[in-house]
XYZ file of N, CA and C in Angstrom:
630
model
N 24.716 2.097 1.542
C 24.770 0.724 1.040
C 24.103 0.605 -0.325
N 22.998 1.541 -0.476
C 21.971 1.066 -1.539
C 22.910 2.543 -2.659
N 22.946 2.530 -3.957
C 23.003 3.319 -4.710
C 22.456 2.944 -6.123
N 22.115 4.407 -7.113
C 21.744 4.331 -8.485
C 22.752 4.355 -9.344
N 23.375 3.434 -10.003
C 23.854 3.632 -11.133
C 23.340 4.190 -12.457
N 21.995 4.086 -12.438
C 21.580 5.344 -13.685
C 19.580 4.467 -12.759
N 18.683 5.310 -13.702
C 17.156 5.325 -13.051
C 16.995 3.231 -12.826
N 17.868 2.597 -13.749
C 17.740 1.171 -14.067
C 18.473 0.148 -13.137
N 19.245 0.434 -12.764
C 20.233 -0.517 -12.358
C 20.456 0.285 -10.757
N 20.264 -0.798 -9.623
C 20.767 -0.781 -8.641
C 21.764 -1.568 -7.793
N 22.852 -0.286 -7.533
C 23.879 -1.002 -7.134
C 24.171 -1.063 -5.385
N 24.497 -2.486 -4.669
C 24.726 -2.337 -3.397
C 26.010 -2.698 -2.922
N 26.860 -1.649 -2.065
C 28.320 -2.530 -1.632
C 27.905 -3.036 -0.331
N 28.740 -4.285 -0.102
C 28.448 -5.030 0.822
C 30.106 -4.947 1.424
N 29.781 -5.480 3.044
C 31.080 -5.611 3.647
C 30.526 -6.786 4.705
N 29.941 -7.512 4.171
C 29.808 -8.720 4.664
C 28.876 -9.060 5.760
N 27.510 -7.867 4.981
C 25.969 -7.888 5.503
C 25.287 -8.687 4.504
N 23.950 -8.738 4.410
C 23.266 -8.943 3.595
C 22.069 -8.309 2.931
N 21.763 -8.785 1.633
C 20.233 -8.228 1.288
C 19.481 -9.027 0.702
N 18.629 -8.934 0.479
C 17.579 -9.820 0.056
C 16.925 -8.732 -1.146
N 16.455 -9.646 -2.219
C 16.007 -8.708 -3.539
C 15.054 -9.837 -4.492
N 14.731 -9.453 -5.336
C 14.064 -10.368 -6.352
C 14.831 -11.338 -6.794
N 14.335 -12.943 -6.775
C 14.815 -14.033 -7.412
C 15.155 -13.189 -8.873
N 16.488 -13.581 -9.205
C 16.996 -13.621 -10.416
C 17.346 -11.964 -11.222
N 17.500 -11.022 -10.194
C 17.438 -9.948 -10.152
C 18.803 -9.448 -10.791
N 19.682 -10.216 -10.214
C 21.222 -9.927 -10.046
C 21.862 -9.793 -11.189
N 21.956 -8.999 -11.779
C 22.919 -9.144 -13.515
C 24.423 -8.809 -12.860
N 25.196 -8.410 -12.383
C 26.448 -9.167 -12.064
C 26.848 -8.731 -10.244
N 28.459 -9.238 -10.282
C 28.786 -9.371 -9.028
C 29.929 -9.300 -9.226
N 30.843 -8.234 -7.610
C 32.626 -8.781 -7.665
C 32.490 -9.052 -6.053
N 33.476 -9.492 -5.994
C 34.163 -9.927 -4.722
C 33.702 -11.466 -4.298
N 33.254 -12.086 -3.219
C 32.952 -12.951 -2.690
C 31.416 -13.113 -2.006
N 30.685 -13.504 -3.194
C 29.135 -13.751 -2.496
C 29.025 -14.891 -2.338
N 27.730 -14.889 -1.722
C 27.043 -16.381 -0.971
C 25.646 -16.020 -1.430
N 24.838 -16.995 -1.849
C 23.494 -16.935 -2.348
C 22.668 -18.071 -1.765
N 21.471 -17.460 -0.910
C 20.851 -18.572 -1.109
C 19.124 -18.349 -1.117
N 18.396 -19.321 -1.872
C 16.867 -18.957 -2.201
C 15.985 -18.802 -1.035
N 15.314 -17.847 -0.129
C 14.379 -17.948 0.619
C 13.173 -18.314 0.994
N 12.651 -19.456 1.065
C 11.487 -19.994 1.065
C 10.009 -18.948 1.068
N 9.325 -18.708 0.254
C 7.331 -18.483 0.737
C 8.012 -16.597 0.836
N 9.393 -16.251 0.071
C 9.777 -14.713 0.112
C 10.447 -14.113 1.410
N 10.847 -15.069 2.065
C 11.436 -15.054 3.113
C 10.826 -14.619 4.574
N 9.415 -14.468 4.350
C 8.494 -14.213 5.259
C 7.883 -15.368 6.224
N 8.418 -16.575 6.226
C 8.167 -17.476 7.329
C 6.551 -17.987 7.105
N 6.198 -18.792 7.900
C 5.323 -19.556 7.287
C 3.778 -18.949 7.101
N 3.905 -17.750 7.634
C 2.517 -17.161 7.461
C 2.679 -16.178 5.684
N 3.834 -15.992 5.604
C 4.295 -15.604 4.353
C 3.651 -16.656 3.089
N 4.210 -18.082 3.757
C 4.092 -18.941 2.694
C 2.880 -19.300 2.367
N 1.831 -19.364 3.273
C 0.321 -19.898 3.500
C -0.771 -18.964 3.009
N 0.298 -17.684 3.081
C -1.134 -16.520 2.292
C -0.812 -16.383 0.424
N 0.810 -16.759 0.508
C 0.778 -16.231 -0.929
C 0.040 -17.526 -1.955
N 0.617 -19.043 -0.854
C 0.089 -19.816 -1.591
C -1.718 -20.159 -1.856
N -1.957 -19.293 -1.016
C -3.664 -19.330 -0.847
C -4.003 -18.041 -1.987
N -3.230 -16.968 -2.447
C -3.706 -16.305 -3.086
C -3.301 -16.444 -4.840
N -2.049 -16.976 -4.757
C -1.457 -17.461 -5.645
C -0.280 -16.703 -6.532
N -0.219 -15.605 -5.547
C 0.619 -14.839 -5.478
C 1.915 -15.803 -5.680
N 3.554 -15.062 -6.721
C 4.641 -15.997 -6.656
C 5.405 -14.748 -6.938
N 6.106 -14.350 -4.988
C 7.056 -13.794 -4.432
C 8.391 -14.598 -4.181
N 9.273 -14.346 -5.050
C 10.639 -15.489 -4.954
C 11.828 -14.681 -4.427
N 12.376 -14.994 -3.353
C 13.455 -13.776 -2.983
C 14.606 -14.525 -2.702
N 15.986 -13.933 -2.850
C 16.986 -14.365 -2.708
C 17.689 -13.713 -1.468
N 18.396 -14.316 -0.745
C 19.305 -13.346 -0.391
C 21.100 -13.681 -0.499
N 21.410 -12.716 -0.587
C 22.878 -12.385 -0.454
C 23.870 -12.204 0.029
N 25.137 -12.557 0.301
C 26.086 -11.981 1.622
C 27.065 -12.349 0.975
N 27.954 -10.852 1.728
C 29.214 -11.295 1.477
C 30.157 -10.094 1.089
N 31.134 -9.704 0.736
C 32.172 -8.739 0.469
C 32.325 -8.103 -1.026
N 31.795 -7.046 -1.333
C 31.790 -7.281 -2.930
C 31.476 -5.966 -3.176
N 30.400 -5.628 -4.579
C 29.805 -4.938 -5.310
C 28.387 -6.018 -6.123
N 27.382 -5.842 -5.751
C 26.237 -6.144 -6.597
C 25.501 -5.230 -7.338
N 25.174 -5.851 -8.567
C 24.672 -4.732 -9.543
C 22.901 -5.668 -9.952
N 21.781 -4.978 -9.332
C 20.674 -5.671 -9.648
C 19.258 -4.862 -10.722
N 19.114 -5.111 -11.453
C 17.869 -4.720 -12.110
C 16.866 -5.691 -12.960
N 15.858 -5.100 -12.817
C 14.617 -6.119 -13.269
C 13.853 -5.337 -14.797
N 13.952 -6.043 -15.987
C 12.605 -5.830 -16.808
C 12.925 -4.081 -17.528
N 14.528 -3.850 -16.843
C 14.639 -2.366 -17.605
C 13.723 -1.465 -16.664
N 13.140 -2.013 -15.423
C 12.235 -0.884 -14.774
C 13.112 0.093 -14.520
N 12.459 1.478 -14.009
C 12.738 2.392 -12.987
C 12.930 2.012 -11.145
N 13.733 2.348 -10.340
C 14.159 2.099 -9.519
C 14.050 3.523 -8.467
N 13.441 3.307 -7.476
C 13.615 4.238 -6.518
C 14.105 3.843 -5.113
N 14.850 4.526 -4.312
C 15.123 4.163 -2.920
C 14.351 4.741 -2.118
N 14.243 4.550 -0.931
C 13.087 4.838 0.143
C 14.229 4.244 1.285
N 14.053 5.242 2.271
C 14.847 5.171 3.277
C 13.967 5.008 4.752
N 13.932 3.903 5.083
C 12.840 3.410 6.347
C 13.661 4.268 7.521
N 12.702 5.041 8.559
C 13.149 4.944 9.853
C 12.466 4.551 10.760
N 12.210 3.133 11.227
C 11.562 2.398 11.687
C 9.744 3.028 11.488
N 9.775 3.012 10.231
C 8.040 3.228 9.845
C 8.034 2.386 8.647
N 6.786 1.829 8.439
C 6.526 0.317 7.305
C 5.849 1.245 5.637
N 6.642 0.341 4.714
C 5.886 0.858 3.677
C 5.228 -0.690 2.857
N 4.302 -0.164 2.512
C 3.411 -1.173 1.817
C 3.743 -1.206 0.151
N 3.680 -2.007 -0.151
C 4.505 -2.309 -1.594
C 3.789 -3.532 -2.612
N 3.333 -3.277 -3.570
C 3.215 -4.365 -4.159
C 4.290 -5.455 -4.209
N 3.890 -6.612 -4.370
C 5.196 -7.753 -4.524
C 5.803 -7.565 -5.427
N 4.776 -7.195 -7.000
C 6.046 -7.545 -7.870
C 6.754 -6.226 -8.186
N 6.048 -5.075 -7.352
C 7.447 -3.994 -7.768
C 8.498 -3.820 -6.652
N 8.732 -4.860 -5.593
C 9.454 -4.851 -4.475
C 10.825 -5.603 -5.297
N 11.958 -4.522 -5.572
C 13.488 -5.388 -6.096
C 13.989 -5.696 -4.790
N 14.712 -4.868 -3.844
C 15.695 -5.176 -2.596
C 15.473 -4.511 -1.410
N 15.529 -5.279 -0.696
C 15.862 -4.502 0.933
C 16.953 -4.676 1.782
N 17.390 -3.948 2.275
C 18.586 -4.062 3.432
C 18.387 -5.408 4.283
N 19.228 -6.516 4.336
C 19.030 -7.643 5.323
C 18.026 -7.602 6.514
N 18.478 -5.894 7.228
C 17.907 -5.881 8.485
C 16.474 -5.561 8.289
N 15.788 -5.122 7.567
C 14.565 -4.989 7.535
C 13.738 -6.246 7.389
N 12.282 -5.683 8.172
C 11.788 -7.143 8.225
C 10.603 -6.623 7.224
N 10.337 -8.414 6.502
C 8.941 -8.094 5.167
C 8.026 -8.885 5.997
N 6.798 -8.703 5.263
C 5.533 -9.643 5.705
C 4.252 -9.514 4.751
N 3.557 -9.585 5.355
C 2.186 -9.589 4.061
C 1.179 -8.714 4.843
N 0.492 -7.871 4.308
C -0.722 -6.845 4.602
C -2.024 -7.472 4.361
N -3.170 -7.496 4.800
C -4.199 -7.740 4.133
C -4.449 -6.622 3.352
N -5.119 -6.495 2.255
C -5.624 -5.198 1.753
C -6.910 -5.181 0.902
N -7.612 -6.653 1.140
C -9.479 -6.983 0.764
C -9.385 -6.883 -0.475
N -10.808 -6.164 -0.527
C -11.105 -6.798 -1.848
C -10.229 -5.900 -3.210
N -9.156 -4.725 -2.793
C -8.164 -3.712 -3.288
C -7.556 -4.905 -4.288
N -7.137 -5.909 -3.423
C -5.746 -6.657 -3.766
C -7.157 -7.784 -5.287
N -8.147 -7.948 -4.752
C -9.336 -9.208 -5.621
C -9.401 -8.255 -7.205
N -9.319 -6.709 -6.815
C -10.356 -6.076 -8.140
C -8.820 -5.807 -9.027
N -7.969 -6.101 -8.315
C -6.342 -5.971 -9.589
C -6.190 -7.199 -10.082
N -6.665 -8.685 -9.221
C -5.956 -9.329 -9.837
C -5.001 -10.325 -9.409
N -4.364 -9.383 -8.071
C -2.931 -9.667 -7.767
C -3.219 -10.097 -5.688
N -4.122 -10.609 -5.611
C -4.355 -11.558 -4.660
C -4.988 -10.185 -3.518
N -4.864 -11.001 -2.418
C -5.809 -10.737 -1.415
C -4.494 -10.004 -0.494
N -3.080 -10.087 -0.756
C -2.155 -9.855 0.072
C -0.902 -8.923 -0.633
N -0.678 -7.752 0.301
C 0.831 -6.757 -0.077
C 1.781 -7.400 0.413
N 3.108 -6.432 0.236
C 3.990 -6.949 0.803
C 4.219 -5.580 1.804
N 4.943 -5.701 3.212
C 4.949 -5.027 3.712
C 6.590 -4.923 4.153
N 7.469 -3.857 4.086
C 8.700 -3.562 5.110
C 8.499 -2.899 5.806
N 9.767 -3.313 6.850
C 9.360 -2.072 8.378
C 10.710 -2.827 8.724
N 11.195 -1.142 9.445
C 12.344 -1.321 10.140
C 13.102 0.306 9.998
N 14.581 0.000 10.084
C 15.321 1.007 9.502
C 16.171 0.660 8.422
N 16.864 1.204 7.579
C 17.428 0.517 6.579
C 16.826 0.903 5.057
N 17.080 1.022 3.904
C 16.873 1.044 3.142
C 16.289 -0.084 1.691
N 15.190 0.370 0.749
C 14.618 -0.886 0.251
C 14.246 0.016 -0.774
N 14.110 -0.671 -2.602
C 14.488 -0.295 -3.111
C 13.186 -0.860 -3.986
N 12.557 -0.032 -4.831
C 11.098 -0.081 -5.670
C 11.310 0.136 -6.613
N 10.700 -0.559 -7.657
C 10.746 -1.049 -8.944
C 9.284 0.002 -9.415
N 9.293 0.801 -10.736
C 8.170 1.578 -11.535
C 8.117 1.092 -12.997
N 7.114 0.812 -13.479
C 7.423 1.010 -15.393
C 6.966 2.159 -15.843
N 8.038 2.801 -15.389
C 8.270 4.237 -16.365
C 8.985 5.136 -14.347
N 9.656 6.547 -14.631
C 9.580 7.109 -13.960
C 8.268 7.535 -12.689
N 8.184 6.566 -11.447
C 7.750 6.906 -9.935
C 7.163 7.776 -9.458
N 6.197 8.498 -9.617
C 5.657 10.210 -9.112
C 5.300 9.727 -7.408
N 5.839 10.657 -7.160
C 5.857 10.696 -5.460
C 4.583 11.888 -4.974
N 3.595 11.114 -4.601
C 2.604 12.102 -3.883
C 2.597 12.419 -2.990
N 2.076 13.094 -2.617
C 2.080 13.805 -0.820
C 0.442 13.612 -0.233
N 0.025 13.170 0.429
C -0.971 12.941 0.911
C -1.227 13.881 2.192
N -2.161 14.742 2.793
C -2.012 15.585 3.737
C -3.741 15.561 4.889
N -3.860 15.737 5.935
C -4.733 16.218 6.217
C -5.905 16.533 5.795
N -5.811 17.798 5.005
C -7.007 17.880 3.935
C -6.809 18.063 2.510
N -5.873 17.074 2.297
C -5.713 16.414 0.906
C -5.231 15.465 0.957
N -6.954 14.424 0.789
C -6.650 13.215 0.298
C -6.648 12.982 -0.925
N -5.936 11.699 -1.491
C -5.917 11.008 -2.939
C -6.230 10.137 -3.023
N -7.056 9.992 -4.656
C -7.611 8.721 -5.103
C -6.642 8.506 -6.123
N -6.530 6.966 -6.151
C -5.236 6.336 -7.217
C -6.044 5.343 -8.084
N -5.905 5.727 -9.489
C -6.248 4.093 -10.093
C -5.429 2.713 -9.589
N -5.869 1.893 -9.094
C -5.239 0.703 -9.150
C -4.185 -0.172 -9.466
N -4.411 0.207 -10.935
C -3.758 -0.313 -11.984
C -1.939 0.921 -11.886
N -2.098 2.133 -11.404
C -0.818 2.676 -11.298
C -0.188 2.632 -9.848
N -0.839 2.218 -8.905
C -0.420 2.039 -7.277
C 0.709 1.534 -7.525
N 1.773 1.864 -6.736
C 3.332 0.877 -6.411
C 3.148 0.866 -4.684
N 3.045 1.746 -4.442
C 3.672 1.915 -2.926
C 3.021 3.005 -1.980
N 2.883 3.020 -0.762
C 2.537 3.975 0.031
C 3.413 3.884 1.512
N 3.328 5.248 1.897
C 4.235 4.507 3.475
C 3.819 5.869 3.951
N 3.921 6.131 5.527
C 3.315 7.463 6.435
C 1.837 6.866 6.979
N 1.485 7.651 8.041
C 0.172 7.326 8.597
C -1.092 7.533 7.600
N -1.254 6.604 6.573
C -2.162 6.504 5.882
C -3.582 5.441 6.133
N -4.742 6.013 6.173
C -5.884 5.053 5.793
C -5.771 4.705 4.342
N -6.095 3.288 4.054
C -6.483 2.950 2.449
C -8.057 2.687 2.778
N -8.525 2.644 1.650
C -9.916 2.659 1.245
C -10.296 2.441 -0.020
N -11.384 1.552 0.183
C -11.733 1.294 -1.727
C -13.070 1.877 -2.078
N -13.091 2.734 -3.169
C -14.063 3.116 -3.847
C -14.889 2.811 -5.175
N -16.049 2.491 -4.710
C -16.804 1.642 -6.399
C -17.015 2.853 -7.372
N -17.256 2.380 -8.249
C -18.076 3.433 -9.396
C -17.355 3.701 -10.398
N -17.519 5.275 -10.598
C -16.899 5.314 -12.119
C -15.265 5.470 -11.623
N -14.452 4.845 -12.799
C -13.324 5.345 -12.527
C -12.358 5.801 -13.447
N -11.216 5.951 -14.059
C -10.479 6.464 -14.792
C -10.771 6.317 -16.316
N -10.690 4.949 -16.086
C -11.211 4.295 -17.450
C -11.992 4.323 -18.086
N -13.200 4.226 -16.901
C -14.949 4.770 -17.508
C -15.018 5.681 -18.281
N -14.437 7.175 -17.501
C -14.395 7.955 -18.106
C -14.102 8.442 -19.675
N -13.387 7.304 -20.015
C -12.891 7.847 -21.618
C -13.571 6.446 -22.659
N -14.786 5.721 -21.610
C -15.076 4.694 -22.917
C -14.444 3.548 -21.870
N -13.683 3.056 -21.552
C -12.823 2.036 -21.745
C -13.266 0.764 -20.443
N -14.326 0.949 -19.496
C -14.116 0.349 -18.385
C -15.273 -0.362 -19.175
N -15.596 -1.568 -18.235
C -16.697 -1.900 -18.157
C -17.357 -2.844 -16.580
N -18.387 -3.107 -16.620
C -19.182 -3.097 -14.858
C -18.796 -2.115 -13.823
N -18.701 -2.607 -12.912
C -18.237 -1.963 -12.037
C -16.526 -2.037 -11.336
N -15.992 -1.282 -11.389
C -14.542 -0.980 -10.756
C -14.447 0.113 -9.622
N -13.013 -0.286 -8.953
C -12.696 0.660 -8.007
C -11.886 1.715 -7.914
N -11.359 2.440 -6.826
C -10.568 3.655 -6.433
C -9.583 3.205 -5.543
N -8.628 3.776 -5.978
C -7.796 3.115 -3.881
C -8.254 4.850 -3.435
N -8.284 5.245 -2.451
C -8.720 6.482 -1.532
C -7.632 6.520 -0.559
N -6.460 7.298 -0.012
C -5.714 7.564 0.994
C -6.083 8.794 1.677
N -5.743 8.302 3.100
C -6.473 10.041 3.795
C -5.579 9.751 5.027
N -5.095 11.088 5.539
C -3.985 11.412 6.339
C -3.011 11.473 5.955
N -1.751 11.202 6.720
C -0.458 12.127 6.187
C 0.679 10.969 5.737
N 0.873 11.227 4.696
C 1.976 10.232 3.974
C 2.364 10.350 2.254
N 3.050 9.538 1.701
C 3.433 9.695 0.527
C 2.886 8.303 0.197
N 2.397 8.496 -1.400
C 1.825 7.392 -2.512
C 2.926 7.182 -3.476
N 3.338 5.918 -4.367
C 3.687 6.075 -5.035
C 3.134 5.895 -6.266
N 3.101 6.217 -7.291
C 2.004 5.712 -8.889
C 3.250 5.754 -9.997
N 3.056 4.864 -10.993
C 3.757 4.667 -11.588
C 3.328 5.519 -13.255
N 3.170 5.713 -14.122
C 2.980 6.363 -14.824
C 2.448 5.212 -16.578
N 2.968 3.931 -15.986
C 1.936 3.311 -16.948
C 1.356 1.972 -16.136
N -0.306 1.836 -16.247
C -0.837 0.834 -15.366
C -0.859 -0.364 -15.916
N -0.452 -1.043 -14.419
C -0.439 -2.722 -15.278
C -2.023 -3.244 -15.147
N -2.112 -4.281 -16.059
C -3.478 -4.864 -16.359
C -4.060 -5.253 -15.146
N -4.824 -4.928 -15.211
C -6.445 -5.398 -13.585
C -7.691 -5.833 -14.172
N -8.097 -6.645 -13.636
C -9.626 -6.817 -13.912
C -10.596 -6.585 -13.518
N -10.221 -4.695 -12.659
C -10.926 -4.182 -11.473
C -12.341 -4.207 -12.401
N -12.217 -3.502 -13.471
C -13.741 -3.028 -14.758
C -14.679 -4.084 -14.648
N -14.264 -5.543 -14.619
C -15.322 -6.414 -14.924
C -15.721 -7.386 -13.239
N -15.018 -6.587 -12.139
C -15.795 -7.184 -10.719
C -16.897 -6.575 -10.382
């Protein structure tokens, strides 16, 4: 259902399922769609009550109908991830589309989500079905193992999914290191077995000055 038309543009054929993707995502369409806006990201009212408490603004559409859709956001990079009923955790704003049948929701993830910036809440899928992640720049896929865990700057996190612990770490961190941080900032820390995703340029946080 889900395919790449080049690293930018994702294309889905439909036969009269649906998907759900980023408000305003859609640069074109053939056949016969139906559109309509999903309230609070289509996550129902506990969806709506955390983003609006964090201030988080997750806008999702969904879609149906008989066709070809062609969706991309901002010129990002695009990766697919293929669920088999195991959940991946996702930032909101690099979440483009998911397969109808998968279900989203919100993660807590403390004070991780306070020192970026970007609220107190992830977004979470789970199911089977396929869902489709947004990078600025080409996606590096980590492997997380047993006895290799990883620490991620913040600021490059997209995604994680597999039996992972998260964990936050104070002190020095990437930035420090070359001059650039200031107070105190954090680490994300993963341990056990799964894949990370990091993006290769970090978006702005105000982890340095919590």
């Amino acid at each position: 259902m889900f395919r790449l038309q080049s690293s930018k543009v994702l294309v889905v054929d439909m036969t009269g399922d649906a998907v759900k993707a980023k408000n305003g995502s859609m640069v074109a369409y053939d056949g016969e769609m139906a559109f309509k806006k999903l309230t609070g990201g289509g996550e129902g009212i506990r969806g709506m009550v955390t983003r609006r408490l964090t201030g988080e603004q997750m806008t999702v559409m969904e879609v149906k109908g008989r066709g070809t859709c062609w969706f991309a956001d901002r010129a990002a990079d695009i990766n697919l991830i293929s669920l088999q009923g195991d959940k991946l955790h996702v930032e909101s704003s690099n979440l483009l589309a998911t397969d109808g049948g998968l279900r989203t929701g919100t993660g807590f993830t403390g004070l991780r989500g306070a020192s970026q910036g970007n609220g107190l809440f992830t977004t979470t899928v789970e199911g089977h079905g396929q869902a489709a992640i947004m990078s600025d720049g080409p996606a590096v896929v980590l492997r997380v193992g047993p006895q290799y865990p990883l620490t991620v700057d913040p600021g490059a996190y997209v995604a994680h999914q597999g039996n992972l612990r998260q964990s936050l770490q104070s002190g020095v961190t990437f930035r420090t290191l070359i001059g650039e941080g200031g107070g105190e900032a954090f680490q994300m820390r993963f341990e056990g077995d799964g894949l990370v995703y990091v993006q290769p340029s970090e978006r702005n946080t105000i982890a340095g000055d919590v």
